[in-house]
Amino acid sequence: MAGTAPEGNAHGGEPNDAAGRSDGGAGGSDGDSGRGSRRRRPVKPPSLTDALLPIVLLAVLIAGSLLVFGLGALNGPIQVALMACALVAALIAVKNGHPWARVQTAGQGALSSLSSAIFILLTVGALIGTWNLSGTIPTMVYYGIQLLSPSWYYAACALICGIIALSIGSSWTTAATIGVGMIGIAGMLGVSPAITAGAVISGAYLGDKLSPLSETSVLSAQMVKVDIYRHIRAQAWTSIPAFLIAFVVLLVIGLNSGTAAHPPLPETVELHSLSSIFWITPLNLLPLVLLIVLSILRVPAVVSLASPALFAGVLGAFLQPSVMADFVSGNGENPVVGSIKGVWLAMAGGFQIDTPYAEINGLLSRGGMSSMLLTIWLIIGAVTFGALLEEFGLIARLIDPLIRAAKSRGALYVTVFGFAFGLNVVAGDQYIALVLPARVFRLEFARRGLAPTNLSRLVADSGTVTSALVPWNSCGAYMSAVLGVSTLLYLPFAIFNYASPLLSILYGITGFKIEKSTPADEPVAAE
C-alpha cells in the first residue's frame, strides 16, 4: 500500500512524482538551459503547527458562526468556514513546497468522488417531494400515529419516530414535526418531556441511519466506496440491537412511572386531520413497496430512488387529485397538464401545503432537489477540506502516532470513535465527523484486511448519532431548540445514541460481525 497514490502520501511519504521531478531539476538540466530559477522547491513534511492550524481555525470559526447566527449557521456561515479552512490548508501545502497545480488536483479529486453522492442526494430530494404530494408519507404518518398508547408512551415515541424517520430519511424533520407533537402530548399526559425528547431522538436517529433516503447514510457509504444497501445491512447489526436496548429501557421507565394510569390520548390530535386532507389508503404505500423491491434486487441507488419518485407522482395524480390541483393552483387547468406540472415542481422545489395544522405543514412542506443544495454545499466543503488535510499529510501528522499505537483491532476501533466524537465536540458538525474519519482511516482498515463496511458502520455510529449529544454541535443545538428540552436533560434518555457506538466498539473488540476485505474492496485502498 505504500506505493499507492495519492492517499499514500498522507501517511508519511513524500509525493513520488514531485520528488522525482525535483531531483531531476537538481541534476542541472534546467539550470543549463537557463531556467534553473523555475525548479520546484523541495517538499517539506508538515509541522505540528501546520497540522493544528486548520483544525483549530475550523473549531473557532464554527463556534463563532453558531454563536453569531445560531441554527442559521447551517444556511451558509458554516459552509463559508469550511471553504476558508480549506484555503488555509491549501496555502500551508504551498508553503511546504507543493505546487498549486497539485492543490487543484487534490480538490478536483475530492469533488469527483462526490458525483454519485450528489446525484443520490438530489434524487432523494425529488422522492421526498413526490411522496408528500402523492400521500405516501402522510399515509405512513397516519398509520404510525395509531401505535400510540399511554401505557408505553416513551417506547411508542421511539418506535413511531423510528418508523417515520426510516420512511423520510431525516432525523431533523422527524424531531421537528412528530417529535414536537410528542412533546406536546407528553405535557397533556403529565409525563416527562426530557424522557420523551430522548425517546424521540433515539427513534429519529435509528431511522436516519437505516434509511437509504438519509444523506448521512449516503455520505457514510460514499466516503468508503461501498453500495448504500450494503452499508445499511452492515449498519443494521449495531442499529437494531441498540434500538431494542433503548426500547426496552424506555418501556420499563414508562411502566414504572405509571403512564398506564393516564387517560387515553385525545381523539383530536392534529395529525389525525391528515385524513381530511389526503385520501388515506394502503394504495398510497405502493411507492414504498416498489422501493423495497428494488432495494432487495440491488438495483443501483439512483434508479431505485428515482423510480418510486416518478411512480408516486403518477399515482398521486389519480389518488390525490384535489391535493394536486391545490398544489399547482390548477383551477380549470387541464388535469393531465396540471399533474405533470405538479410532479415536476415537487421533484424540483418540493411539496408545499398550507393547512390550519402547523405540524402537518411542517411535516409535508419539504423535499425537492433544491432542498438538498445546502447539504451538498456543506458536504463539498467538508470533503474538500478533508481531502486537502489528508493529501498533504496534515491529518496524518496528528493521527499517525495514534494509528501506530493502536496495535489491536479493538484499539483501532476506539481510536476511530475518539476521533469522530472529538470532531463532533471540536468542529461542531456531524458531516465533518463523518468525512474526516472515513478518509483518514480507510487505508488503515484496508491494510489490516478489514472490509470498508466496517469503517462506514463505525463512522456512522461514532459521528452521526453522537452529534445530538453535544450541546454546541449543530445537531445538539437543533434538537434542543425544536424540542424545547436542554441537550443535557435529554442526553441520559437518548439511549440509542450511545448504545450504538458502544456496540460498534464492542464488535471491534470481539470480532463479532467484522467483515474481511475481498478483492472487490481493494479499489477503496488504492483509489
Coordinates of C-alpha atoms in Angstrom, one line a residue:
M1 CA 0.0 0.0 0.0
A2 CA 2.9 2.4 0.4
G3 CA 3.2 2.8 -3.3
T4 CA -0.4 3.9 -3.9
A5 CA -1.2 7.5 -4.7
P6 CA -2.4 9.9 -3.7
E7 CA -3.5 8.6 -0.3
G8 CA -0.2 7.0 0.4
N9 CA 1.3 10.5 0.7
A10 CA -0.9 11.3 3.6
H11 CA 0.8 8.6 5.7
G12 CA 4.3 9.6 5.8
G13 CA 5.6 9.6 2.2
E14 CA 6.7 12.4 0.0
P15 CA 4.9 12.5 -3.4
N16 CA 6.9 10.3 -5.6
D17 CA 6.3 12.3 -8.8
A18 CA 7.1 15.6 -7.2
A19 CA 10.2 14.2 -5.6
G20 CA 11.4 12.7 -8.8
R21 CA 10.9 15.9 -10.7
S22 CA 12.6 17.9 -8.0
D23 CA 15.6 15.6 -8.1
G24 CA 15.7 15.8 -11.8
G25 CA 15.8 19.5 -11.6
A26 CA 18.6 19.4 -9.1
G27 CA 20.6 17.4 -11.6
G28 CA 21.3 20.5 -13.6
S29 CA 19.4 20.2 -16.8
D30 CA 17.1 23.1 -16.1
G31 CA 20.0 25.2 -14.9
D32 CA 22.0 24.5 -18.1
S33 CA 19.1 25.8 -20.1
G34 CA 18.9 29.0 -18.2
R35 CA 15.7 28.1 -16.4
G36 CA 17.1 26.9 -13.0
S37 CA 15.1 29.5 -11.2
R38 CA 11.9 27.6 -12.2
R39 CA 12.9 24.4 -10.4
R40 CA 10.4 23.2 -7.9
R41 CA 11.3 23.8 -4.3
P42 CA 11.8 20.6 -2.2
V43 CA 8.7 19.4 -0.3
K44 CA 8.8 19.7 3.4
P45 CA 6.8 17.5 5.8
P46 CA 4.1 19.4 7.7
S47 CA 5.0 20.6 11.2
L48 CA 2.7 20.1 14.2
T49 CA 1.7 23.8 13.9
D50 CA 0.8 23.2 10.2
A51 CA -1.4 20.3 11.2
L52 CA -3.1 22.1 14.1
L53 CA -3.8 25.4 12.4
P54 CA -6.6 24.4 10.1
I55 CA -8.3 22.3 12.8
V56 CA -8.1 25.0 15.4
L57 CA -9.3 27.6 12.9
L58 CA -12.2 25.4 11.9
A59 CA -13.2 25.0 15.6
V60 CA -13.0 28.7 16.2
L61 CA -15.0 29.6 13.0
I62 CA -17.7 27.1 13.6
A63 CA -18.1 28.0 17.2
G64 CA -18.2 31.7 16.2
S65 CA -20.8 31.1 13.5
L66 CA -23.0 29.2 15.9
L67 CA -22.6 32.0 18.5
V68 CA -23.4 34.7 15.9
F69 CA -26.0 33.0 13.7
G70 CA -27.4 30.3 15.9
L71 CA -29.0 27.5 13.9
G72 CA -28.9 29.8 10.9
A73 CA -25.2 29.0 10.8
L74 CA -26.2 25.9 8.7
N75 CA -27.6 28.1 6.0
G76 CA -24.2 29.3 4.8
P77 CA -21.8 30.5 7.5
I78 CA -20.5 27.0 8.4
Q79 CA -20.0 26.3 4.7
V80 CA -18.0 29.5 4.4
A81 CA -16.0 28.5 7.4
L82 CA -15.2 25.2 5.7
M83 CA -14.1 26.8 2.5
A84 CA -11.9 29.3 4.4
C85 CA -10.2 26.5 6.3
A86 CA -9.8 24.5 3.0
L87 CA -8.0 27.6 1.6
V88 CA -5.8 27.8 4.7
A89 CA -4.9 24.1 4.3
A90 CA -4.1 24.8 0.6
L91 CA -1.8 27.7 1.5
I92 CA 0.0 25.5 4.1
A93 CA 0.6 22.9 1.4
V94 CA 2.0 25.6 -1.0
K95 CA 4.2 26.9 1.8
N96 CA 5.6 23.4 2.3
G97 CA 6.6 23.2 -1.3
H98 CA 3.7 21.6 -3.1
P99 CA 2.8 23.3 -6.4
W100 CA -0.6 25.0 -6.7
A101 CA -1.5 22.7 -9.6
R102 CA -1.3 19.7 -7.2
V103 CA -3.5 21.5 -4.7
Q104 CA -6.1 22.0 -7.5
T105 CA -5.8 18.3 -8.5
A106 CA -6.4 17.3 -4.9
G107 CA -9.5 19.5 -4.7
Q108 CA -10.8 18.2 -8.1
G109 CA -10.3 14.6 -6.9
A110 CA -12.4 15.3 -3.8
L111 CA -15.2 16.7 -5.9
S112 CA -15.1 13.9 -8.4
S113 CA -15.5 11.4 -5.6
L114 CA -18.8 13.1 -4.7
S115 CA -20.5 12.8 -8.1
S116 CA -22.5 9.7 -7.2
A117 CA -23.4 11.0 -3.7
I118 CA -24.7 14.3 -5.2
F119 CA -26.9 12.6 -7.7
I120 CA -28.3 10.3 -5.0
L121 CA -29.0 13.3 -2.7
L122 CA -30.8 15.2 -5.5
T123 CA -32.9 12.1 -6.2
V124 CA -33.7 11.7 -2.5
G125 CA -35.0 15.3 -2.5
A126 CA -37.1 14.6 -5.6
L127 CA -38.5 11.4 -3.9
I128 CA -39.5 13.2 -0.7
G129 CA -41.3 15.9 -2.7
T130 CA -43.4 13.4 -4.7
W131 CA -44.0 11.1 -1.7
N132 CA -45.5 14.1 0.2
L133 CA -47.6 15.1 -2.8
S134 CA -48.9 11.6 -3.5
G135 CA -49.9 10.9 0.1
T136 CA -47.3 8.2 0.7
I137 CA -45.6 9.9 3.6
P138 CA -49.0 11.2 5.1
T139 CA -50.3 7.6 5.0
M140 CA -47.2 6.3 6.8
V141 CA -47.5 9.0 9.4
Y142 CA -51.3 8.4 9.8
Y143 CA -50.9 4.7 10.4
G144 CA -47.8 5.1 12.5
I145 CA -49.5 7.5 14.9
Q146 CA -52.1 4.8 15.7
L147 CA -49.5 2.9 17.6
L148 CA -49.6 5.5 20.5
S149 CA -50.6 4.1 23.8
P150 CA -50.2 5.8 27.2
S151 CA -49.2 2.6 28.8
W152 CA -45.9 2.6 26.9
Y153 CA -45.7 6.2 25.8
Y154 CA -41.9 6.6 25.8
A155 CA -41.3 3.4 23.9
A156 CA -44.1 4.3 21.5
C157 CA -42.5 7.7 20.8
A158 CA -39.2 6.0 19.9
L159 CA -40.9 3.4 17.7
I160 CA -43.1 5.9 15.8
C161 CA -40.2 8.3 15.3
G162 CA -38.1 5.4 14.1
I163 CA -40.7 4.3 11.5
I164 CA -41.3 7.9 10.2
A165 CA -37.5 8.7 10.1
L166 CA -37.0 5.5 8.2
S167 CA -39.6 6.5 5.7
I168 CA -38.5 10.1 5.1
G169 CA -34.7 9.7 5.9
S170 CA -34.4 12.7 8.1
S171 CA -33.9 12.8 11.9
W172 CA -34.2 16.6 11.9
T173 CA -37.6 16.7 10.2
T174 CA -38.9 13.8 12.3
A175 CA -37.9 15.6 15.5
A176 CA -39.3 19.0 14.3
T177 CA -42.7 17.5 13.4
I178 CA -43.7 14.3 15.1
G179 CA -41.2 15.0 17.9
V180 CA -42.7 18.4 18.7
G181 CA -46.2 16.7 18.7
M182 CA -44.9 14.1 21.1
I183 CA -43.5 16.7 23.5
G184 CA -46.9 18.5 23.4
I185 CA -48.8 15.3 24.1
A186 CA -46.4 14.5 26.9
G187 CA -47.3 17.8 28.5
M188 CA -51.0 16.8 28.3
L189 CA -50.4 13.4 29.8
G190 CA -48.1 14.7 32.6
V191 CA -45.1 12.5 31.5
S192 CA -41.5 13.7 31.4
P193 CA -40.7 16.0 28.4
A194 CA -37.0 15.2 28.9
I195 CA -37.5 11.4 28.6
T196 CA -39.9 12.0 25.7
A197 CA -37.2 14.0 23.9
G198 CA -34.6 11.3 24.5
A199 CA -37.1 8.7 23.0
V200 CA -37.8 10.9 20.0
I201 CA -34.1 11.4 19.3
S202 CA -33.4 7.6 19.7
G203 CA -36.1 6.8 17.2
A204 CA -35.2 9.6 14.8
Y205 CA -31.6 8.5 14.6
L206 CA -32.5 4.9 14.1
G207 CA -34.5 5.7 11.0
D208 CA -31.9 8.2 9.8
K209 CA -29.1 5.5 10.0
L210 CA -31.1 2.8 8.3
S211 CA -32.9 4.8 5.6
P212 CA -31.5 4.9 2.0
L213 CA -33.1 8.3 1.8
S214 CA -30.8 9.7 4.5
E215 CA -28.0 12.0 3.3
T216 CA -25.8 10.9 6.2
S217 CA -26.2 7.2 5.3
V218 CA -25.5 8.0 1.7
L219 CA -22.4 10.0 2.7
S220 CA -21.1 7.3 5.1
A221 CA -21.3 4.7 2.2
Q222 CA -19.9 7.0 -0.4
M223 CA -16.9 8.0 1.6
V224 CA -15.6 4.5 1.8
K225 CA -16.9 3.5 -1.7
V226 CA -19.5 0.9 -0.7
D227 CA -23.0 0.4 -2.0
I228 CA -25.6 2.2 0.2
Y229 CA -27.6 -1.0 0.7
R230 CA -24.5 -3.0 1.7
H231 CA -23.7 -0.2 4.2
I232 CA -27.2 -0.3 5.6
R233 CA -27.1 -4.1 6.0
A234 CA -23.9 -3.8 8.0
Q235 CA -25.3 -0.8 9.9
A236 CA -28.3 -2.9 11.0
W237 CA -26.2 -5.1 13.1
T238 CA -25.5 -2.3 15.6
S239 CA -28.5 -0.1 15.0
I240 CA -31.3 -2.7 15.6
P241 CA -29.8 -4.1 18.8
A242 CA -29.1 -0.6 20.1
F243 CA -32.7 0.4 19.4
L244 CA -34.0 -2.7 21.1
I245 CA -32.0 -1.8 24.1
A246 CA -33.4 1.7 24.1
F247 CA -36.9 0.4 23.5
V248 CA -36.8 -2.0 26.5
V249 CA -35.3 0.6 28.8
L250 CA -37.8 3.3 27.8
L251 CA -40.6 0.7 28.2
V252 CA -39.5 -0.1 31.7
I253 CA -39.2 3.6 32.6
G254 CA -42.7 4.2 31.2
L255 CA -44.3 1.3 33.0
N256 CA -42.6 2.2 36.3
S257 CA -43.6 5.9 36.0
G258 CA -47.3 5.0 35.9
T259 CA -48.2 6.2 32.5
A260 CA -50.8 3.5 32.2
A261 CA -52.8 5.3 34.8
H262 CA -53.3 8.3 32.4
P263 CA -56.5 8.6 30.3
P264 CA -56.4 7.7 26.6
L265 CA -55.0 10.2 24.1
P266 CA -57.5 12.8 22.9
E267 CA -59.2 12.0 19.6
T268 CA -58.4 15.4 18.2
V269 CA -54.6 15.0 17.8
E270 CA -53.8 17.3 14.9
L271 CA -52.1 14.7 12.8
H272 CA -55.3 12.7 12.6
S273 CA -56.6 15.6 10.4
L274 CA -54.4 14.1 7.7
S275 CA -57.4 12.0 6.7
S276 CA -59.4 15.2 5.9
I277 CA -56.7 16.5 3.5
F278 CA -55.4 13.3 1.9
W279 CA -57.2 10.1 0.9
I280 CA -55.6 7.7 3.3
T281 CA -55.4 4.3 1.7
P282 CA -52.9 1.4 1.6
L283 CA -52.6 2.1 -2.1
N284 CA -50.5 5.2 -1.2
L285 CA -47.8 2.8 0.1
L286 CA -47.2 1.2 -3.3
P287 CA -44.2 3.5 -3.9
L288 CA -42.7 2.3 -0.7
V289 CA -43.2 -1.3 -1.8
L290 CA -41.5 -0.5 -5.1
L291 CA -38.6 1.0 -3.2
I292 CA -38.3 -2.1 -1.0
V293 CA -38.4 -4.5 -4.0
L294 CA -35.8 -2.5 -6.0
S295 CA -33.6 -2.4 -2.9
I296 CA -33.9 -6.2 -2.4
L297 CA -33.0 -6.7 -6.1
R298 CA -29.9 -4.4 -5.5
V299 CA -30.9 -2.0 -8.3
P300 CA -28.4 0.9 -8.4
A301 CA -29.4 3.5 -5.8
V302 CA -30.2 6.4 -8.2
V303 CA -32.5 4.1 -10.2
S304 CA -34.1 2.5 -7.2
L305 CA -34.9 6.0 -5.8
A306 CA -35.9 7.8 -9.0
S307 CA -38.4 5.0 -10.0
P308 CA -40.5 5.3 -6.8
A309 CA -40.3 9.1 -7.0
L310 CA -41.8 9.1 -10.5
F311 CA -44.3 6.3 -9.7
A312 CA -45.5 8.2 -6.6
G313 CA -46.1 11.3 -8.8
V314 CA -48.2 9.4 -11.3
L315 CA -50.1 7.6 -8.5
G316 CA -50.8 10.9 -6.8
A317 CA -52.4 12.3 -9.9
F318 CA -55.1 9.6 -9.6
L319 CA -55.4 9.2 -5.8
Q320 CA -54.9 12.8 -4.6
P321 CA -56.4 15.0 -7.4
S322 CA -57.6 17.7 -5.1
V323 CA -54.2 18.0 -3.4
M324 CA -52.5 18.0 -6.8
A325 CA -54.9 20.8 -8.1
D326 CA -54.3 22.9 -4.9
F327 CA -50.5 22.5 -5.2
V328 CA -50.4 23.8 -8.8
S329 CA -53.3 26.3 -8.3
G330 CA -54.8 24.5 -11.3
N331 CA -58.4 25.7 -11.2
G332 CA -59.8 25.0 -14.6
E333 CA -56.5 23.7 -15.9
N334 CA -56.2 20.5 -17.9
P335 CA -55.8 17.7 -15.3
V336 CA -53.1 16.0 -17.3
V337 CA -51.0 19.2 -17.7
G338 CA -51.6 20.1 -14.1
S339 CA -50.4 16.7 -12.9
I340 CA -47.3 16.9 -15.0
K341 CA -46.6 20.4 -13.6
G342 CA -47.3 19.2 -10.0
V343 CA -44.9 16.2 -10.2
W344 CA -42.2 18.4 -11.9
L345 CA -42.5 21.1 -9.3
A346 CA -42.5 18.6 -6.4
M347 CA -39.3 17.0 -7.7
A348 CA -37.6 20.3 -8.3
G349 CA -38.6 22.5 -5.4
G350 CA -40.5 20.2 -3.1
F351 CA -44.1 20.0 -2.0
Q352 CA -45.8 22.8 -0.2
I353 CA -49.1 22.7 1.7
D354 CA -51.0 25.3 3.8
T355 CA -53.4 23.9 6.4
P356 CA -54.7 25.1 9.7
Y357 CA -52.4 22.5 11.3
A358 CA -48.9 23.7 11.8
E359 CA -47.4 20.2 12.4
I360 CA -48.9 18.9 9.1
N361 CA -47.5 21.9 7.3
G362 CA -44.0 21.3 8.8
L363 CA -44.0 17.6 8.1
L364 CA -45.1 17.8 4.5
S365 CA -43.9 21.1 3.2
R366 CA -40.4 19.9 2.2
G367 CA -38.4 17.9 -0.3
G368 CA -37.3 18.7 -3.8
M369 CA -33.9 18.7 -5.3
S370 CA -33.4 22.3 -4.2
S371 CA -33.8 21.3 -0.6
M372 CA -30.5 19.3 -0.9
L373 CA -28.4 22.2 -2.1
L374 CA -27.3 23.5 1.3
T375 CA -26.5 19.9 2.3
I376 CA -24.5 19.4 -0.9
W377 CA -22.7 22.7 -0.3
L378 CA -21.8 21.6 3.2
I379 CA -20.6 18.2 2.1
I380 CA -18.5 19.8 -0.7
G381 CA -16.8 22.0 1.8
A382 CA -16.2 19.2 4.3
V383 CA -14.9 16.7 1.7
T384 CA -12.6 19.3 0.1
F385 CA -11.3 20.3 3.5
G386 CA -10.8 16.7 4.5
A387 CA -9.1 15.8 1.2
L388 CA -6.6 18.6 1.5
L389 CA -5.8 17.7 5.1
E390 CA -5.3 14.1 4.0
E391 CA -3.5 14.6 0.7
F392 CA -0.8 16.9 2.2
G393 CA -0.2 14.9 5.4
L394 CA -1.8 17.4 7.8
I395 CA -4.2 14.9 9.4
A396 CA -1.6 12.1 9.2
R397 CA 0.8 14.3 11.3
L398 CA -1.8 14.2 14.1
I399 CA -3.3 10.8 13.6
D400 CA -0.4 8.5 12.5
P401 CA 1.0 8.3 16.1
L402 CA -2.4 7.2 17.3
I403 CA -2.7 4.6 14.5
R404 CA 0.7 3.2 15.2
A405 CA -0.2 2.9 18.9
A406 CA -3.5 1.1 18.1
K407 CA -1.9 -2.4 17.7
S408 CA -5.1 -4.4 18.1
R409 CA -8.4 -4.1 16.2
G410 CA -10.2 -3.0 19.3
A411 CA -7.7 -0.2 19.9
L412 CA -8.2 0.9 16.3
Y413 CA -12.0 1.0 16.8
V414 CA -11.6 3.1 19.9
T415 CA -9.3 5.4 18.1
V416 CA -11.7 5.9 15.2
F417 CA -14.6 6.5 17.7
G418 CA -12.5 9.0 19.7
F419 CA -11.5 10.9 16.5
A420 CA -15.1 11.1 15.2
F421 CA -16.6 12.1 18.6
G422 CA -13.8 14.6 19.2
L423 CA -14.6 16.2 15.8
N424 CA -18.3 16.5 16.9
V425 CA -17.1 18.3 20.0
V426 CA -14.4 20.4 18.4
A427 CA -15.8 21.1 15.0
G428 CA -19.4 21.0 16.0
D429 CA -20.7 19.4 12.8
Q430 CA -21.7 15.8 12.0
Y431 CA -20.6 16.0 8.4
I432 CA -17.0 16.7 9.3
A433 CA -17.2 13.9 11.9
L434 CA -18.2 11.6 9.1
V435 CA -16.0 12.7 6.3
L436 CA -12.6 13.1 8.0
P437 CA -12.5 9.7 9.9
A438 CA -13.7 7.9 6.7
R439 CA -11.0 9.4 4.6
V440 CA -8.2 9.2 7.3
F441 CA -8.7 5.6 8.4
R442 CA -9.9 3.8 5.2
L443 CA -6.3 2.9 4.1
E444 CA -5.5 1.5 7.6
F445 CA -8.7 -0.6 7.5
A446 CA -7.7 -1.9 4.1
R447 CA -4.1 -2.6 5.2
R448 CA -5.5 -4.7 8.1
G449 CA -7.8 -6.7 5.8
L450 CA -11.0 -5.1 7.2
A451 CA -13.8 -4.5 4.7
P452 CA -14.9 -0.9 4.1
T453 CA -18.3 -1.7 5.5
N454 CA -16.7 -2.0 9.0
L455 CA -15.5 1.6 8.7
S456 CA -18.7 3.0 7.2
R457 CA -20.6 1.5 10.1
L458 CA -18.2 2.7 12.7
V459 CA -18.0 6.3 11.5
A460 CA -21.8 6.4 11.3
D461 CA -22.1 5.0 14.8
S462 CA -19.4 7.4 16.1
G463 CA -20.1 10.5 14.0
T464 CA -23.8 10.7 13.2
V465 CA -25.5 9.6 16.4
T466 CA -23.2 11.3 18.9
S467 CA -23.7 14.7 17.3
A468 CA -27.0 15.1 19.0
L469 CA -25.4 14.6 22.4
V470 CA -23.1 17.7 22.2
P471 CA -24.9 20.9 23.1
W472 CA -22.9 23.2 20.8
N473 CA -22.9 20.8 17.9
S474 CA -25.3 21.9 15.2
C475 CA -27.4 18.7 15.7
G476 CA -27.5 19.0 19.5
A477 CA -28.4 22.7 19.3
Y478 CA -31.1 22.0 16.7
M479 CA -32.7 19.1 18.7
S480 CA -32.7 21.2 21.9
A481 CA -34.2 24.2 20.0
V482 CA -37.1 22.4 18.3
L483 CA -38.0 20.1 21.2
G484 CA -37.6 22.8 23.8
V485 CA -35.6 20.5 26.1
S486 CA -31.9 21.1 27.0
T487 CA -29.4 18.8 25.5
L488 CA -28.0 17.9 28.9
L489 CA -31.6 17.0 30.1
Y490 CA -32.4 14.6 27.3
L491 CA -28.9 13.1 27.0
P492 CA -29.4 10.3 29.6
F493 CA -32.5 9.2 27.8
A494 CA -31.2 9.3 24.2
I495 CA -30.2 5.7 24.8
F496 CA -29.8 4.7 21.2
N497 CA -27.3 7.4 20.6
Y498 CA -24.7 6.0 22.9
A499 CA -25.7 2.3 22.8
S500 CA -25.0 2.3 19.0
P501 CA -21.3 3.4 19.2
L502 CA -20.7 1.3 22.3
L503 CA -21.9 -1.8 20.4
S504 CA -19.8 -0.9 17.4
I505 CA -16.7 -0.7 19.6
L506 CA -17.7 -4.0 21.3
Y507 CA -17.9 -5.7 17.9
G508 CA -14.5 -4.4 17.0
I509 CA -13.0 -5.8 20.2
T510 CA -14.7 -9.2 20.0
G511 CA -14.6 -9.6 16.2
F512 CA -18.4 -10.2 16.0
K513 CA -19.8 -9.2 12.6
I514 CA -16.5 -7.9 11.4
E515 CA -16.2 -8.4 7.6
K516 CA -12.9 -9.2 6.0
S517 CA -11.9 -7.4 2.8
T518 CA -12.3 -9.0 -0.6
P519 CA -10.6 -8.3 -3.9
A520 CA -13.6 -6.2 -4.8
D521 CA -12.9 -3.9 -1.9
E522 CA -9.3 -3.2 -3.0
P523 CA -10.1 0.0 -5.0
V524 CA -11.0 1.7 -1.8
A525 CA -7.4 1.4 -0.6
A526 CA -5.9 2.1 -4.0
E527 CA -8.2 4.8 -5.2

